[in-house]
mmCIF file with all atom_site columns, C-alpha atoms in Angstrom:
data_model
loop_
_atom_site.group_PDB
_atom_site.id
_atom_site.type_symbol
_atom_site.label_atom_id
_atom_site.label_alt_id
_atom_site.label_comp_id
_atom_site.label_asym_id
_atom_site.label_entity_id
_atom_site.label_seq_id
_atom_site.pdbx_PDB_ins_code
_atom_site.Cartn_x
_atom_site.Cartn_y
_atom_site.Cartn_z
_atom_site.occupancy
_atom_site.B_iso_or_equiv
_atom_site.pdbx_formal_charge
_atom_site.auth_seq_id
_atom_site.auth_comp_id
_atom_site.auth_asym_id
_atom_site.auth_atom_id
_atom_site.pdbx_PDB_model_num
ATOM 1   C CA . UNK A 1 1   ? 81.799 107.959 82.374  1.00 0.00 ? 1   UNK A CA 1
ATOM 2   C CA . UNK A 1 2   ? 79.700 109.787 84.893  1.00 0.00 ? 2   UNK A CA 1
ATOM 3   C CA . UNK A 1 3   ? 76.013 110.471 84.531  1.00 0.00 ? 3   UNK A CA 1
ATOM 4   C CA . UNK A 1 4   ? 72.985 111.550 86.508  1.00 0.00 ? 4   UNK A CA 1
ATOM 5   C CA . UNK A 1 5   ? 69.471 110.430 85.665  1.00 0.00 ? 5   UNK A CA 1
ATOM 6   C CA . UNK A 1 6   ? 66.266 111.954 86.955  1.00 0.00 ? 6   UNK A CA 1
ATOM 7   C CA . UNK A 1 7   ? 63.629 109.651 85.494  1.00 0.00 ? 7   UNK A CA 1
ATOM 8   C CA . UNK A 1 8   ? 60.640 111.882 86.254  1.00 0.00 ? 8   UNK A CA 1
ATOM 9   C CA . UNK A 1 9   ? 60.304 115.010 84.138  1.00 0.00 ? 9   UNK A CA 1
ATOM 10  C CA . UNK A 1 10  ? 57.121 116.234 85.813  1.00 0.00 ? 10  UNK A CA 1
ATOM 11  C CA . UNK A 1 11  ? 55.522 115.291 89.123  1.00 0.00 ? 11  UNK A CA 1
ATOM 12  C CA . UNK A 1 12  ? 52.273 116.587 90.593  1.00 0.00 ? 12  UNK A CA 1
ATOM 13  C CA . UNK A 1 13  ? 51.421 116.127 94.257  1.00 0.00 ? 13  UNK A CA 1
ATOM 14  C CA . UNK A 1 14  ? 48.707 117.536 96.478  1.00 0.00 ? 14  UNK A CA 1
ATOM 15  C CA . UNK A 1 15  ? 49.621 120.048 99.136  1.00 0.00 ? 15  UNK A CA 1
ATOM 16  C CA . UNK A 1 16  ? 50.324 118.211 102.383 1.00 0.00 ? 16  UNK A CA 1
ATOM 17  C CA . UNK A 1 17  ? 51.210 114.955 100.642 1.00 0.00 ? 17  UNK A CA 1
ATOM 18  C CA . UNK A 1 18  ? 54.632 113.360 100.830 1.00 0.00 ? 18  UNK A CA 1
ATOM 19  C CA . UNK A 1 19  ? 57.159 113.745 98.038  1.00 0.00 ? 19  UNK A CA 1
ATOM 20  C CA . UNK A 1 20  ? 59.973 111.646 96.654  1.00 0.00 ? 20  UNK A CA 1
ATOM 21  C CA . UNK A 1 21  ? 62.070 112.732 93.680  1.00 0.00 ? 21  UNK A CA 1
ATOM 22  C CA . UNK A 1 22  ? 64.309 110.096 92.178  1.00 0.00 ? 22  UNK A CA 1
ATOM 23  C CA . UNK A 1 23  ? 67.942 110.419 91.209  1.00 0.00 ? 23  UNK A CA 1
ATOM 24  C CA . UNK A 1 24  ? 70.307 107.741 89.931  1.00 0.00 ? 24  UNK A CA 1
ATOM 25  C CA . UNK A 1 25  ? 73.971 108.296 89.280  1.00 0.00 ? 25  UNK A CA 1
ATOM 26  C CA . UNK A 1 26  ? 76.812 106.520 87.572  1.00 0.00 ? 26  UNK A CA 1
ATOM 27  C CA . UNK A 1 27  ? 80.351 107.193 88.740  1.00 0.00 ? 27  UNK A CA 1
ATOM 28  C CA . UNK A 1 28  ? 83.375 105.005 89.309  1.00 0.00 ? 28  UNK A CA 1
ATOM 29  C CA . UNK A 1 29  ? 84.551 106.637 92.521  1.00 0.00 ? 29  UNK A CA 1
ATOM 30  C CA . UNK A 1 30  ? 82.989 107.987 95.696  1.00 0.00 ? 30  UNK A CA 1
ATOM 31  C CA . UNK A 1 31  ? 80.247 110.359 94.594  1.00 0.00 ? 31  UNK A CA 1
ATOM 32  C CA . UNK A 1 32  ? 79.654 113.799 95.967  1.00 0.00 ? 32  UNK A CA 1
ATOM 33  C CA . UNK A 1 33  ? 76.005 114.599 95.403  1.00 0.00 ? 33  UNK A CA 1
ATOM 34  C CA . UNK A 1 34  ? 73.787 117.631 95.697  1.00 0.00 ? 34  UNK A CA 1
ATOM 35  C CA . UNK A 1 35  ? 70.183 118.611 95.259  1.00 0.00 ? 35  UNK A CA 1
ATOM 36  C CA . UNK A 1 36  ? 69.361 122.094 94.012  1.00 0.00 ? 36  UNK A CA 1
ATOM 37  C CA . UNK A 1 37  ? 66.019 123.835 93.602  1.00 0.00 ? 37  UNK A CA 1
ATOM 38  C CA . UNK A 1 38  ? 65.178 126.465 91.014  1.00 0.00 ? 38  UNK A CA 1
ATOM 39  C CA . UNK A 1 39  ? 62.084 128.605 91.409  1.00 0.00 ? 39  UNK A CA 1
ATOM 40  C CA . UNK A 1 40  ? 60.661 130.139 88.217  1.00 0.00 ? 40  UNK A CA 1
ATOM 41  C CA . UNK A 1 41  ? 62.934 132.818 86.796  1.00 0.00 ? 41  UNK A CA 1
ATOM 42  C CA . UNK A 1 42  ? 65.524 132.329 89.512  1.00 0.00 ? 42  UNK A CA 1
ATOM 43  C CA . UNK A 1 43  ? 68.985 130.868 89.884  1.00 0.00 ? 43  UNK A CA 1
ATOM 44  C CA . UNK A 1 44  ? 69.664 127.583 91.646  1.00 0.00 ? 44  UNK A CA 1
ATOM 45  C CA . UNK A 1 45  ? 69.635 127.237 95.412  1.00 0.00 ? 45  UNK A CA 1
ATOM 46  C CA . UNK A 1 46  ? 71.391 124.424 97.249  1.00 0.00 ? 46  UNK A CA 1
ATOM 47  C CA . UNK A 1 47  ? 69.027 122.207 99.260  1.00 0.00 ? 47  UNK A CA 1
ATOM 48  C CA . UNK A 1 48  ? 71.478 119.661 100.630 1.00 0.00 ? 48  UNK A CA 1
ATOM 49  C CA . UNK A 1 49  ? 74.712 117.825 99.933  1.00 0.00 ? 49  UNK A CA 1
ATOM 50  C CA . UNK A 1 50  ? 76.220 114.415 100.551 1.00 0.00 ? 50  UNK A CA 1
ATOM 51  C CA . UNK A 1 51  ? 79.960 113.840 100.814 1.00 0.00 ? 51  UNK A CA 1
ATOM 52  C CA . UNK A 1 52  ? 80.368 110.909 103.167 1.00 0.00 ? 52  UNK A CA 1
ATOM 53  C CA . UNK A 1 53  ? 79.189 109.625 106.533 1.00 0.00 ? 53  UNK A CA 1
ATOM 54  C CA . UNK A 1 54  ? 75.502 109.401 107.324 1.00 0.00 ? 54  UNK A CA 1
ATOM 55  C CA . UNK A 1 55  ? 73.564 108.268 104.328 1.00 0.00 ? 55  UNK A CA 1
ATOM 56  C CA . UNK A 1 56  ? 70.501 110.254 105.352 1.00 0.00 ? 56  UNK A CA 1
ATOM 57  C CA . UNK A 1 57  ? 71.175 113.936 104.791 1.00 0.00 ? 57  UNK A CA 1
ATOM 58  C CA . UNK A 1 58  ? 69.051 116.781 106.091 1.00 0.00 ? 58  UNK A CA 1
ATOM 59  C CA . UNK A 1 59  ? 68.683 119.975 104.130 1.00 0.00 ? 59  UNK A CA 1
ATOM 60  C CA . UNK A 1 60  ? 66.857 123.263 104.171 1.00 0.00 ? 60  UNK A CA 1
ATOM 61  C CA . UNK A 1 61  ? 63.087 123.752 103.851 1.00 0.00 ? 61  UNK A CA 1
ATOM 62  C CA . UNK A 1 62  ? 62.359 120.366 105.452 1.00 0.00 ? 62  UNK A CA 1
ATOM 63  C CA . UNK A 1 63  ? 63.964 118.290 102.686 1.00 0.00 ? 63  UNK A CA 1
ATOM 64  C CA . UNK A 1 64  ? 66.086 115.217 103.187 1.00 0.00 ? 64  UNK A CA 1
ATOM 65  C CA . UNK A 1 65  ? 67.853 112.788 100.875 1.00 0.00 ? 65  UNK A CA 1
ATOM 66  C CA . UNK A 1 66  ? 69.073 109.251 101.284 1.00 0.00 ? 66  UNK A CA 1
ATOM 67  C CA . UNK A 1 67  ? 72.222 107.953 99.631  1.00 0.00 ? 67  UNK A CA 1
ATOM 68  C CA . UNK A 1 68  ? 72.059 104.265 98.676  1.00 0.00 ? 68  UNK A CA 1
ATOM 69  C CA . UNK A 1 69  ? 75.296 103.036 97.203  1.00 0.00 ? 69  UNK A CA 1
ATOM 70  C CA . UNK A 1 70  ? 73.892 99.597  96.313  1.00 0.00 ? 70  UNK A CA 1
ATOM 71  C CA . UNK A 1 71  ? 71.204 101.239 94.185  1.00 0.00 ? 71  UNK A CA 1
ATOM 72  C CA . UNK A 1 72  ? 73.320 104.176 92.962  1.00 0.00 ? 72  UNK A CA 1
ATOM 73  C CA . UNK A 1 73  ? 70.549 106.446 94.099  1.00 0.00 ? 73  UNK A CA 1
ATOM 74  C CA . UNK A 1 74  ? 70.184 109.721 95.950  1.00 0.00 ? 74  UNK A CA 1
ATOM 75  C CA . UNK A 1 75  ? 66.442 110.353 96.253  1.00 0.00 ? 75  UNK A CA 1
ATOM 76  C CA . UNK A 1 76  ? 65.041 113.572 97.667  1.00 0.00 ? 76  UNK A CA 1
ATOM 77  C CA . UNK A 1 77  ? 62.106 113.429 100.087 1.00 0.00 ? 77  UNK A CA 1
ATOM 78  C CA . UNK A 1 78  ? 59.800 115.700 101.984 1.00 0.00 ? 78  UNK A CA 1
ATOM 79  C CA . UNK A 1 79  ? 57.071 114.421 104.340 1.00 0.00 ? 79  UNK A CA 1
ATOM 80  C CA . UNK A 1 80  ? 54.564 117.207 103.647 1.00 0.00 ? 80  UNK A CA 1
ATOM 81  C CA . UNK A 1 81  ? 54.726 119.414 100.561 1.00 0.00 ? 81  UNK A CA 1
ATOM 82  C CA . UNK A 1 82  ? 53.834 123.102 100.646 1.00 0.00 ? 82  UNK A CA 1
ATOM 83  C CA . UNK A 1 83  ? 52.580 125.119 97.668  1.00 0.00 ? 83  UNK A CA 1
ATOM 84  C CA . UNK A 1 84  ? 55.826 127.133 97.768  1.00 0.00 ? 84  UNK A CA 1
ATOM 85  C CA . UNK A 1 85  ? 57.774 123.957 96.948  1.00 0.00 ? 85  UNK A CA 1
ATOM 86  C CA . UNK A 1 86  ? 56.562 124.112 93.348  1.00 0.00 ? 86  UNK A CA 1
ATOM 87  C CA . UNK A 1 87  ? 59.800 124.470 91.387  1.00 0.00 ? 87  UNK A CA 1
ATOM 88  C CA . UNK A 1 88  ? 62.307 122.506 89.372  1.00 0.00 ? 88  UNK A CA 1
ATOM 89  C CA . UNK A 1 89  ? 64.712 120.220 91.211  1.00 0.00 ? 89  UNK A CA 1
ATOM 90  C CA . UNK A 1 90  ? 68.137 119.142 90.023  1.00 0.00 ? 90  UNK A CA 1
ATOM 91  C CA . UNK A 1 91  ? 70.308 116.307 91.216  1.00 0.00 ? 91  UNK A CA 1
ATOM 92  C CA . UNK A 1 92  ? 74.008 117.055 90.726  1.00 0.00 ? 92  UNK A CA 1
ATOM 93  C CA . UNK A 1 93  ? 77.168 114.962 90.841  1.00 0.00 ? 93  UNK A CA 1
ATOM 94  C CA . UNK A 1 94  ? 80.552 116.499 91.644  1.00 0.00 ? 94  UNK A CA 1
ATOM 95  C CA . UNK A 1 95  ? 83.482 114.722 90.040  1.00 0.00 ? 95  UNK A CA 1
ATOM 96  C CA . UNK A 1 96  ? 87.191 115.452 89.698  1.00 0.00 ? 96  UNK A CA 1
ATOM 97  C CA . UNK A 1 97  ? 86.773 117.984 92.550  1.00 0.00 ? 97  UNK A CA 1
ATOM 98  C CA . UNK A 1 98  ? 85.881 120.759 90.132  1.00 0.00 ? 98  UNK A CA 1
ATOM 99  C CA . UNK A 1 99  ? 83.296 119.501 87.694  1.00 0.00 ? 99  UNK A CA 1
ATOM 100 C CA . UNK A 1 100 ? 79.569 119.179 88.162  1.00 0.00 ? 100 UNK A CA 1
ATOM 101 C CA . UNK A 1 101 ? 77.210 116.966 86.205  1.00 0.00 ? 101 UNK A CA 1
ATOM 102 C CA . UNK A 1 102 ? 73.543 117.940 86.285  1.00 0.00 ? 102 UNK A CA 1
ATOM 103 C CA . UNK A 1 103 ? 70.515 115.750 85.897  1.00 0.00 ? 103 UNK A CA 1
ATOM 104 C CA . UNK A 1 104 ? 67.881 117.002 83.475  1.00 0.00 ? 104 UNK A CA 1
ATOM 105 C CA . UNK A 1 105 ? 65.624 118.153 86.281  1.00 0.00 ? 105 UNK A CA 1
ATOM 106 C CA . UNK A 1 106 ? 62.194 117.298 87.696  1.00 0.00 ? 106 UNK A CA 1
ATOM 107 C CA . UNK A 1 107 ? 59.432 119.893 87.686  1.00 0.00 ? 107 UNK A CA 1
ATOM 108 C CA . UNK A 1 108 ? 57.214 119.724 90.725  1.00 0.00 ? 108 UNK A CA 1
ATOM 109 C CA . UNK A 1 109 ? 53.656 120.970 90.587  1.00 0.00 ? 109 UNK A CA 1
ATOM 110 C CA . UNK A 1 110 ? 51.668 121.259 93.821  1.00 0.00 ? 110 UNK A CA 1
ATOM 111 C CA . UNK A 1 111 ? 47.875 121.000 93.742  1.00 0.00 ? 111 UNK A CA 1
ATOM 112 C CA . UNK A 1 112 ? 45.900 122.968 96.328  1.00 0.00 ? 112 UNK A CA 1
ATOM 113 C CA . UNK B 2 1   ? 76.702 134.755 102.016 1.00 0.00 ? 1   UNK B CA 1
ATOM 114 C CA . UNK B 2 2   ? 78.245 134.175 98.622  1.00 0.00 ? 2   UNK B CA 1
ATOM 115 C CA . UNK B 2 3   ? 76.908 136.459 95.980  1.00 0.00 ? 3   UNK B CA 1
ATOM 116 C CA . UNK B 2 4   ? 77.134 135.763 92.278  1.00 0.00 ? 4   UNK B CA 1
ATOM 117 C CA . UNK B 2 5   ? 75.883 138.645 90.186  1.00 0.00 ? 5   UNK B CA 1
ATOM 118 C CA . UNK B 2 6   ? 75.020 138.489 86.524  1.00 0.00 ? 6   UNK B CA 1
ATOM 119 C CA . UNK B 2 7   ? 74.914 141.864 84.862  1.00 0.00 ? 7   UNK B CA 1
ATOM 120 C CA . UNK B 2 8   ? 71.607 141.420 83.041  1.00 0.00 ? 8   UNK B CA 1
ATOM 121 C CA . UNK B 2 9   ? 68.440 139.475 83.827  1.00 0.00 ? 9   UNK B CA 1
ATOM 122 C CA . UNK B 2 10  ? 67.042 139.876 80.320  1.00 0.00 ? 10  UNK B CA 1
ATOM 123 C CA . UNK B 2 11  ? 68.851 140.652 77.095  1.00 0.00 ? 11  UNK B CA 1
ATOM 124 C CA . UNK B 2 12  ? 67.669 140.877 73.496  1.00 0.00 ? 12  UNK B CA 1
ATOM 125 C CA . UNK B 2 13  ? 70.194 140.905 70.657  1.00 0.00 ? 13  UNK B CA 1
ATOM 126 C CA . UNK B 2 14  ? 70.217 140.468 66.905  1.00 0.00 ? 14  UNK B CA 1
ATOM 127 C CA . UNK B 2 15  ? 71.684 137.657 64.863  1.00 0.00 ? 15  UNK B CA 1
ATOM 128 C CA . UNK B 2 16  ? 75.349 138.243 64.104  1.00 0.00 ? 16  UNK B CA 1
ATOM 129 C CA . UNK B 2 17  ? 75.983 140.593 67.012  1.00 0.00 ? 17  UNK B CA 1
ATOM 130 C CA . UNK B 2 18  ? 78.821 140.032 69.436  1.00 0.00 ? 18  UNK B CA 1
ATOM 131 C CA . UNK B 2 19  ? 77.288 139.531 72.873  1.00 0.00 ? 19  UNK B CA 1
ATOM 132 C CA . UNK B 2 20  ? 78.937 139.791 76.284  1.00 0.00 ? 20  UNK B CA 1
ATOM 133 C CA . UNK B 2 21  ? 77.469 138.261 79.426  1.00 0.00 ? 21  UNK B CA 1
ATOM 134 C CA . UNK B 2 22  ? 79.177 139.316 82.626  1.00 0.00 ? 22  UNK B CA 1
ATOM 135 C CA . UNK B 2 23  ? 79.395 137.535 85.952  1.00 0.00 ? 23  UNK B CA 1
ATOM 136 C CA . UNK B 2 24  ? 80.989 138.689 89.204  1.00 0.00 ? 24  UNK B CA 1
ATOM 137 C CA . UNK B 2 25  ? 81.424 136.777 92.471  1.00 0.00 ? 25  UNK B CA 1
ATOM 138 C CA . UNK B 2 26  ? 82.458 138.185 95.825  1.00 0.00 ? 26  UNK B CA 1
ATOM 139 C CA . UNK B 2 27  ? 83.831 135.127 97.662  1.00 0.00 ? 27  UNK B CA 1
ATOM 140 C CA . UNK B 2 28  ? 87.285 134.861 96.141  1.00 0.00 ? 28  UNK B CA 1
ATOM 141 C CA . UNK B 2 29  ? 86.369 131.539 94.538  1.00 0.00 ? 29  UNK B CA 1
ATOM 142 C CA . UNK B 2 30  ? 88.887 129.985 92.195  1.00 0.00 ? 30  UNK B CA 1
ATOM 143 C CA . UNK B 2 31  ? 86.338 128.210 90.010  1.00 0.00 ? 31  UNK B CA 1
ATOM 144 C CA . UNK B 2 32  ? 83.767 129.875 87.814  1.00 0.00 ? 32  UNK B CA 1
ATOM 145 C CA . UNK B 2 33  ? 81.354 128.314 85.354  1.00 0.00 ? 33  UNK B CA 1
ATOM 146 C CA . UNK B 2 34  ? 79.012 129.231 82.555  1.00 0.00 ? 34  UNK B CA 1
ATOM 147 C CA . UNK B 2 35  ? 76.008 127.034 81.817  1.00 0.00 ? 35  UNK B CA 1
ATOM 148 C CA . UNK B 2 36  ? 73.087 127.263 79.501  1.00 0.00 ? 36  UNK B CA 1
ATOM 149 C CA . UNK B 2 37  ? 69.734 125.898 80.537  1.00 0.00 ? 37  UNK B CA 1
ATOM 150 C CA . UNK B 2 38  ? 67.152 124.673 78.060  1.00 0.00 ? 38  UNK B CA 1
ATOM 151 C CA . UNK B 2 39  ? 63.846 122.904 78.745  1.00 0.00 ? 39  UNK B CA 1
ATOM 152 C CA . UNK B 2 40  ? 64.269 119.160 79.093  1.00 0.00 ? 40  UNK B CA 1
ATOM 153 C CA . UNK B 2 41  ? 68.065 119.365 78.836  1.00 0.00 ? 41  UNK B CA 1
ATOM 154 C CA . UNK B 2 42  ? 68.933 120.571 82.316  1.00 0.00 ? 42  UNK B CA 1
ATOM 155 C CA . UNK B 2 43  ? 72.119 122.584 82.676  1.00 0.00 ? 43  UNK B CA 1
ATOM 156 C CA . UNK B 2 44  ? 74.918 122.099 80.194  1.00 0.00 ? 44  UNK B CA 1
ATOM 157 C CA . UNK B 2 45  ? 78.405 123.361 80.850  1.00 0.00 ? 45  UNK B CA 1
ATOM 158 C CA . UNK B 2 46  ? 79.760 125.784 78.263  1.00 0.00 ? 46  UNK B CA 1
ATOM 159 C CA . UNK B 2 47  ? 83.081 126.773 79.812  1.00 0.00 ? 47  UNK B CA 1
ATOM 160 C CA . UNK B 2 48  ? 84.822 126.489 83.108  1.00 0.00 ? 48  UNK B CA 1
ATOM 161 C CA . UNK B 2 49  ? 87.679 128.511 84.597  1.00 0.00 ? 49  UNK B CA 1
ATOM 162 C CA . UNK B 2 50  ? 89.803 127.335 87.516  1.00 0.00 ? 50  UNK B CA 1
ATOM 163 C CA . UNK B 2 51  ? 92.054 130.376 87.761  1.00 0.00 ? 51  UNK B CA 1
ATOM 164 C CA . UNK B 2 52  ? 92.687 133.762 86.235  1.00 0.00 ? 52  UNK B CA 1
ATOM 165 C CA . UNK B 2 53  ? 93.379 133.460 82.514  1.00 0.00 ? 53  UNK B CA 1
ATOM 166 C CA . UNK B 2 54  ? 92.745 129.703 82.696  1.00 0.00 ? 54  UNK B CA 1
ATOM 167 C CA . UNK B 2 55  ? 89.789 128.127 80.961  1.00 0.00 ? 55  UNK B CA 1
ATOM 168 C CA . UNK B 2 56  ? 88.544 124.751 79.966  1.00 0.00 ? 56  UNK B CA 1
ATOM 169 C CA . UNK B 2 57  ? 85.880 123.761 77.458  1.00 0.00 ? 57  UNK B CA 1
ATOM 170 C CA . UNK B 2 58  ? 82.756 122.225 78.764  1.00 0.00 ? 58  UNK B CA 1
ATOM 171 C CA . UNK B 2 59  ? 80.256 120.089 76.903  1.00 0.00 ? 59  UNK B CA 1
ATOM 172 C CA . UNK B 2 60  ? 78.983 122.694 74.435  1.00 0.00 ? 60  UNK B CA 1
ATOM 173 C CA . UNK B 2 61  ? 81.676 125.349 73.793  1.00 0.00 ? 61  UNK B CA 1
ATOM 174 C CA . UNK B 2 62  ? 80.970 125.864 70.091  1.00 0.00 ? 62  UNK B CA 1
ATOM 175 C CA . UNK B 2 63  ? 80.035 129.435 69.278  1.00 0.00 ? 63  UNK B CA 1
ATOM 176 C CA . UNK B 2 64  ? 81.207 130.726 72.656  1.00 0.00 ? 64  UNK B CA 1
ATOM 177 C CA . UNK B 2 65  ? 84.382 132.030 74.206  1.00 0.00 ? 65  UNK B CA 1
ATOM 178 C CA . UNK B 2 66  ? 85.220 133.250 77.706  1.00 0.00 ? 66  UNK B CA 1
ATOM 179 C CA . UNK B 2 67  ? 87.473 135.716 79.419  1.00 0.00 ? 67  UNK B CA 1
ATOM 180 C CA . UNK B 2 68  ? 88.803 135.737 82.959  1.00 0.00 ? 68  UNK B CA 1
ATOM 181 C CA . UNK B 2 69  ? 91.173 138.639 83.470  1.00 0.00 ? 69  UNK B CA 1
ATOM 182 C CA . UNK B 2 70  ? 90.362 139.029 87.179  1.00 0.00 ? 70  UNK B CA 1
ATOM 183 C CA . UNK B 2 71  ? 89.539 136.377 89.725  1.00 0.00 ? 71  UNK B CA 1
ATOM 184 C CA . UNK B 2 72  ? 86.111 137.767 90.544  1.00 0.00 ? 72  UNK B CA 1
ATOM 185 C CA . UNK B 2 73  ? 84.889 138.242 86.972  1.00 0.00 ? 73  UNK B CA 1
ATOM 186 C CA . UNK B 2 74  ? 84.074 135.691 84.287  1.00 0.00 ? 74  UNK B CA 1
ATOM 187 C CA . UNK B 2 75  ? 82.689 136.802 80.950  1.00 0.00 ? 75  UNK B CA 1
ATOM 188 C CA . UNK B 2 76  ? 80.906 134.729 78.357  1.00 0.00 ? 76  UNK B CA 1
ATOM 189 C CA . UNK B 2 77  ? 81.173 135.927 74.766  1.00 0.00 ? 77  UNK B CA 1
ATOM 190 C CA . UNK B 2 78  ? 78.969 134.963 71.861  1.00 0.00 ? 78  UNK B CA 1
ATOM 191 C CA . UNK B 2 79  ? 81.210 135.781 68.931  1.00 0.00 ? 79  UNK B CA 1
ATOM 192 C CA . UNK B 2 80  ? 78.397 135.995 66.369  1.00 0.00 ? 80  UNK B CA 1
ATOM 193 C CA . UNK B 2 81  ? 75.034 135.390 67.991  1.00 0.00 ? 81  UNK B CA 1
ATOM 194 C CA . UNK B 2 82  ? 72.640 132.953 66.357  1.00 0.00 ? 82  UNK B CA 1
ATOM 195 C CA . UNK B 2 83  ? 69.004 132.158 67.092  1.00 0.00 ? 83  UNK B CA 1
ATOM 196 C CA . UNK B 2 84  ? 69.916 128.730 68.512  1.00 0.00 ? 84  UNK B CA 1
ATOM 197 C CA . UNK B 2 85  ? 71.770 130.516 71.291  1.00 0.00 ? 85  UNK B CA 1
ATOM 198 C CA . UNK B 2 86  ? 68.513 131.863 72.684  1.00 0.00 ? 86  UNK B CA 1
ATOM 199 C CA . UNK B 2 87  ? 68.523 130.402 76.177  1.00 0.00 ? 87  UNK B CA 1
ATOM 200 C CA . UNK B 2 88  ? 68.867 130.985 79.890  1.00 0.00 ? 88  UNK B CA 1
ATOM 201 C CA . UNK B 2 89  ? 72.516 131.446 80.875  1.00 0.00 ? 89  UNK B CA 1
ATOM 202 C CA . UNK B 2 90  ? 73.644 130.721 84.406  1.00 0.00 ? 90  UNK B CA 1
ATOM 203 C CA . UNK B 2 91  ? 76.931 131.644 86.017  1.00 0.00 ? 91  UNK B CA 1
ATOM 204 C CA . UNK B 2 92  ? 78.273 129.825 89.072  1.00 0.00 ? 92  UNK B CA 1
ATOM 205 C CA . UNK B 2 93  ? 81.331 129.839 91.296  1.00 0.00 ? 93  UNK B CA 1
ATOM 206 C CA . UNK B 2 94  ? 82.881 127.372 93.717  1.00 0.00 ? 94  UNK B CA 1
ATOM 207 C CA . UNK B 2 95  ? 85.990 126.677 95.734  1.00 0.00 ? 95  UNK B CA 1
ATOM 208 C CA . UNK B 2 96  ? 87.938 123.518 94.919  1.00 0.00 ? 96  UNK B CA 1
ATOM 209 C CA . UNK B 2 97  ? 89.210 122.837 98.434  1.00 0.00 ? 97  UNK B CA 1
ATOM 210 C CA . UNK B 2 98  ? 89.309 119.085 98.633  1.00 0.00 ? 98  UNK B CA 1
ATOM 211 C CA . UNK B 2 99  ? 88.999 119.006 102.397 1.00 0.00 ? 99  UNK B CA 1
ATOM 212 C CA . UNK B 2 100 ? 85.437 120.192 102.106 1.00 0.00 ? 100 UNK B CA 1
ATOM 213 C CA . UNK B 2 101 ? 84.149 119.975 98.595  1.00 0.00 ? 101 UNK B CA 1
ATOM 214 C CA . UNK B 2 102 ? 82.124 123.049 98.051  1.00 0.00 ? 102 UNK B CA 1
ATOM 215 C CA . UNK B 2 103 ? 78.901 123.264 96.148  1.00 0.00 ? 103 UNK B CA 1
ATOM 216 C CA . UNK B 2 104 ? 78.397 125.788 93.431  1.00 0.00 ? 104 UNK B CA 1
ATOM 217 C CA . UNK B 2 105 ? 76.753 129.128 94.052  1.00 0.00 ? 105 UNK B CA 1
ATOM 218 C CA . UNK B 2 106 ? 74.621 130.453 91.244  1.00 0.00 ? 106 UNK B CA 1
ATOM 219 C CA . UNK B 2 107 ? 73.611 133.806 89.898  1.00 0.00 ? 107 UNK B CA 1
ATOM 220 C CA . UNK B 2 108 ? 69.983 134.540 89.021  1.00 0.00 ? 108 UNK B CA 1
ATOM 221 C CA . UNK B 2 109 ? 70.544 133.898 85.334  1.00 0.00 ? 109 UNK B CA 1
ATOM 222 C CA . UNK B 2 110 ? 70.384 135.922 82.129  1.00 0.00 ? 110 UNK B CA 1
ATOM 223 C CA . UNK B 2 111 ? 67.562 135.154 79.746  1.00 0.00 ? 111 UNK B CA 1
ATOM 224 C CA . UNK B 2 112 ? 69.020 135.889 76.319  1.00 0.00 ? 112 UNK B CA 1
ATOM 225 C CA . UNK B 2 113 ? 66.908 136.170 73.195  1.00 0.00 ? 113 UNK B CA 1
ATOM 226 C CA . UNK B 2 114 ? 68.522 136.332 69.769  1.00 0.00 ? 114 UNK B CA 1
ATOM 227 C CA . UNK B 2 115 ? 66.240 137.732 67.076  1.00 0.00 ? 115 UNK B CA 1
#
């Protein structure tokens, strides 16, 4: 069975510091993975996606993610966090071409 | 840009009422989804539709039904609303083209309170 685990419920970083949000997945076939961001009171916005090819994926807003098959991970990173990055982040697995499995989310707080 | 529009941002209803949440997308997507989002639980799939008049139960379909009479519109129905259905409801759409698996596009959500 497929699953997505985001082990950190809340993370606080200082503005300007680097960020890494963890995501582990379980799936028997080639995974298609996404990261979404949700600002307070808003819908979800796609940050980046991985289907195949380069394991380092660039997204919007300066985010990137690295796919590591050996570790079943797809961690999201940003070298320097801005206050506007405070939001909730979801790691998502696409399976059976039509179905999406969401992690439980990580809330990011940014200290001035 | 894909636009997914949910008819209400905030909705307050009473226990026992029949509640309709409407969602419209403008990109001719085959797939449409209804999720509910609760703190600490992430998004959970209620129902999924892959074509007009076609639907499939998600992880938590109990107490809900859906309707898809037109490709662009997907309605979520709470047959008899209960307080445990107070939640944020998110609609999404996607295209299932396997040559380029498409992400989902989300509406802004409907925050539903059942009193």
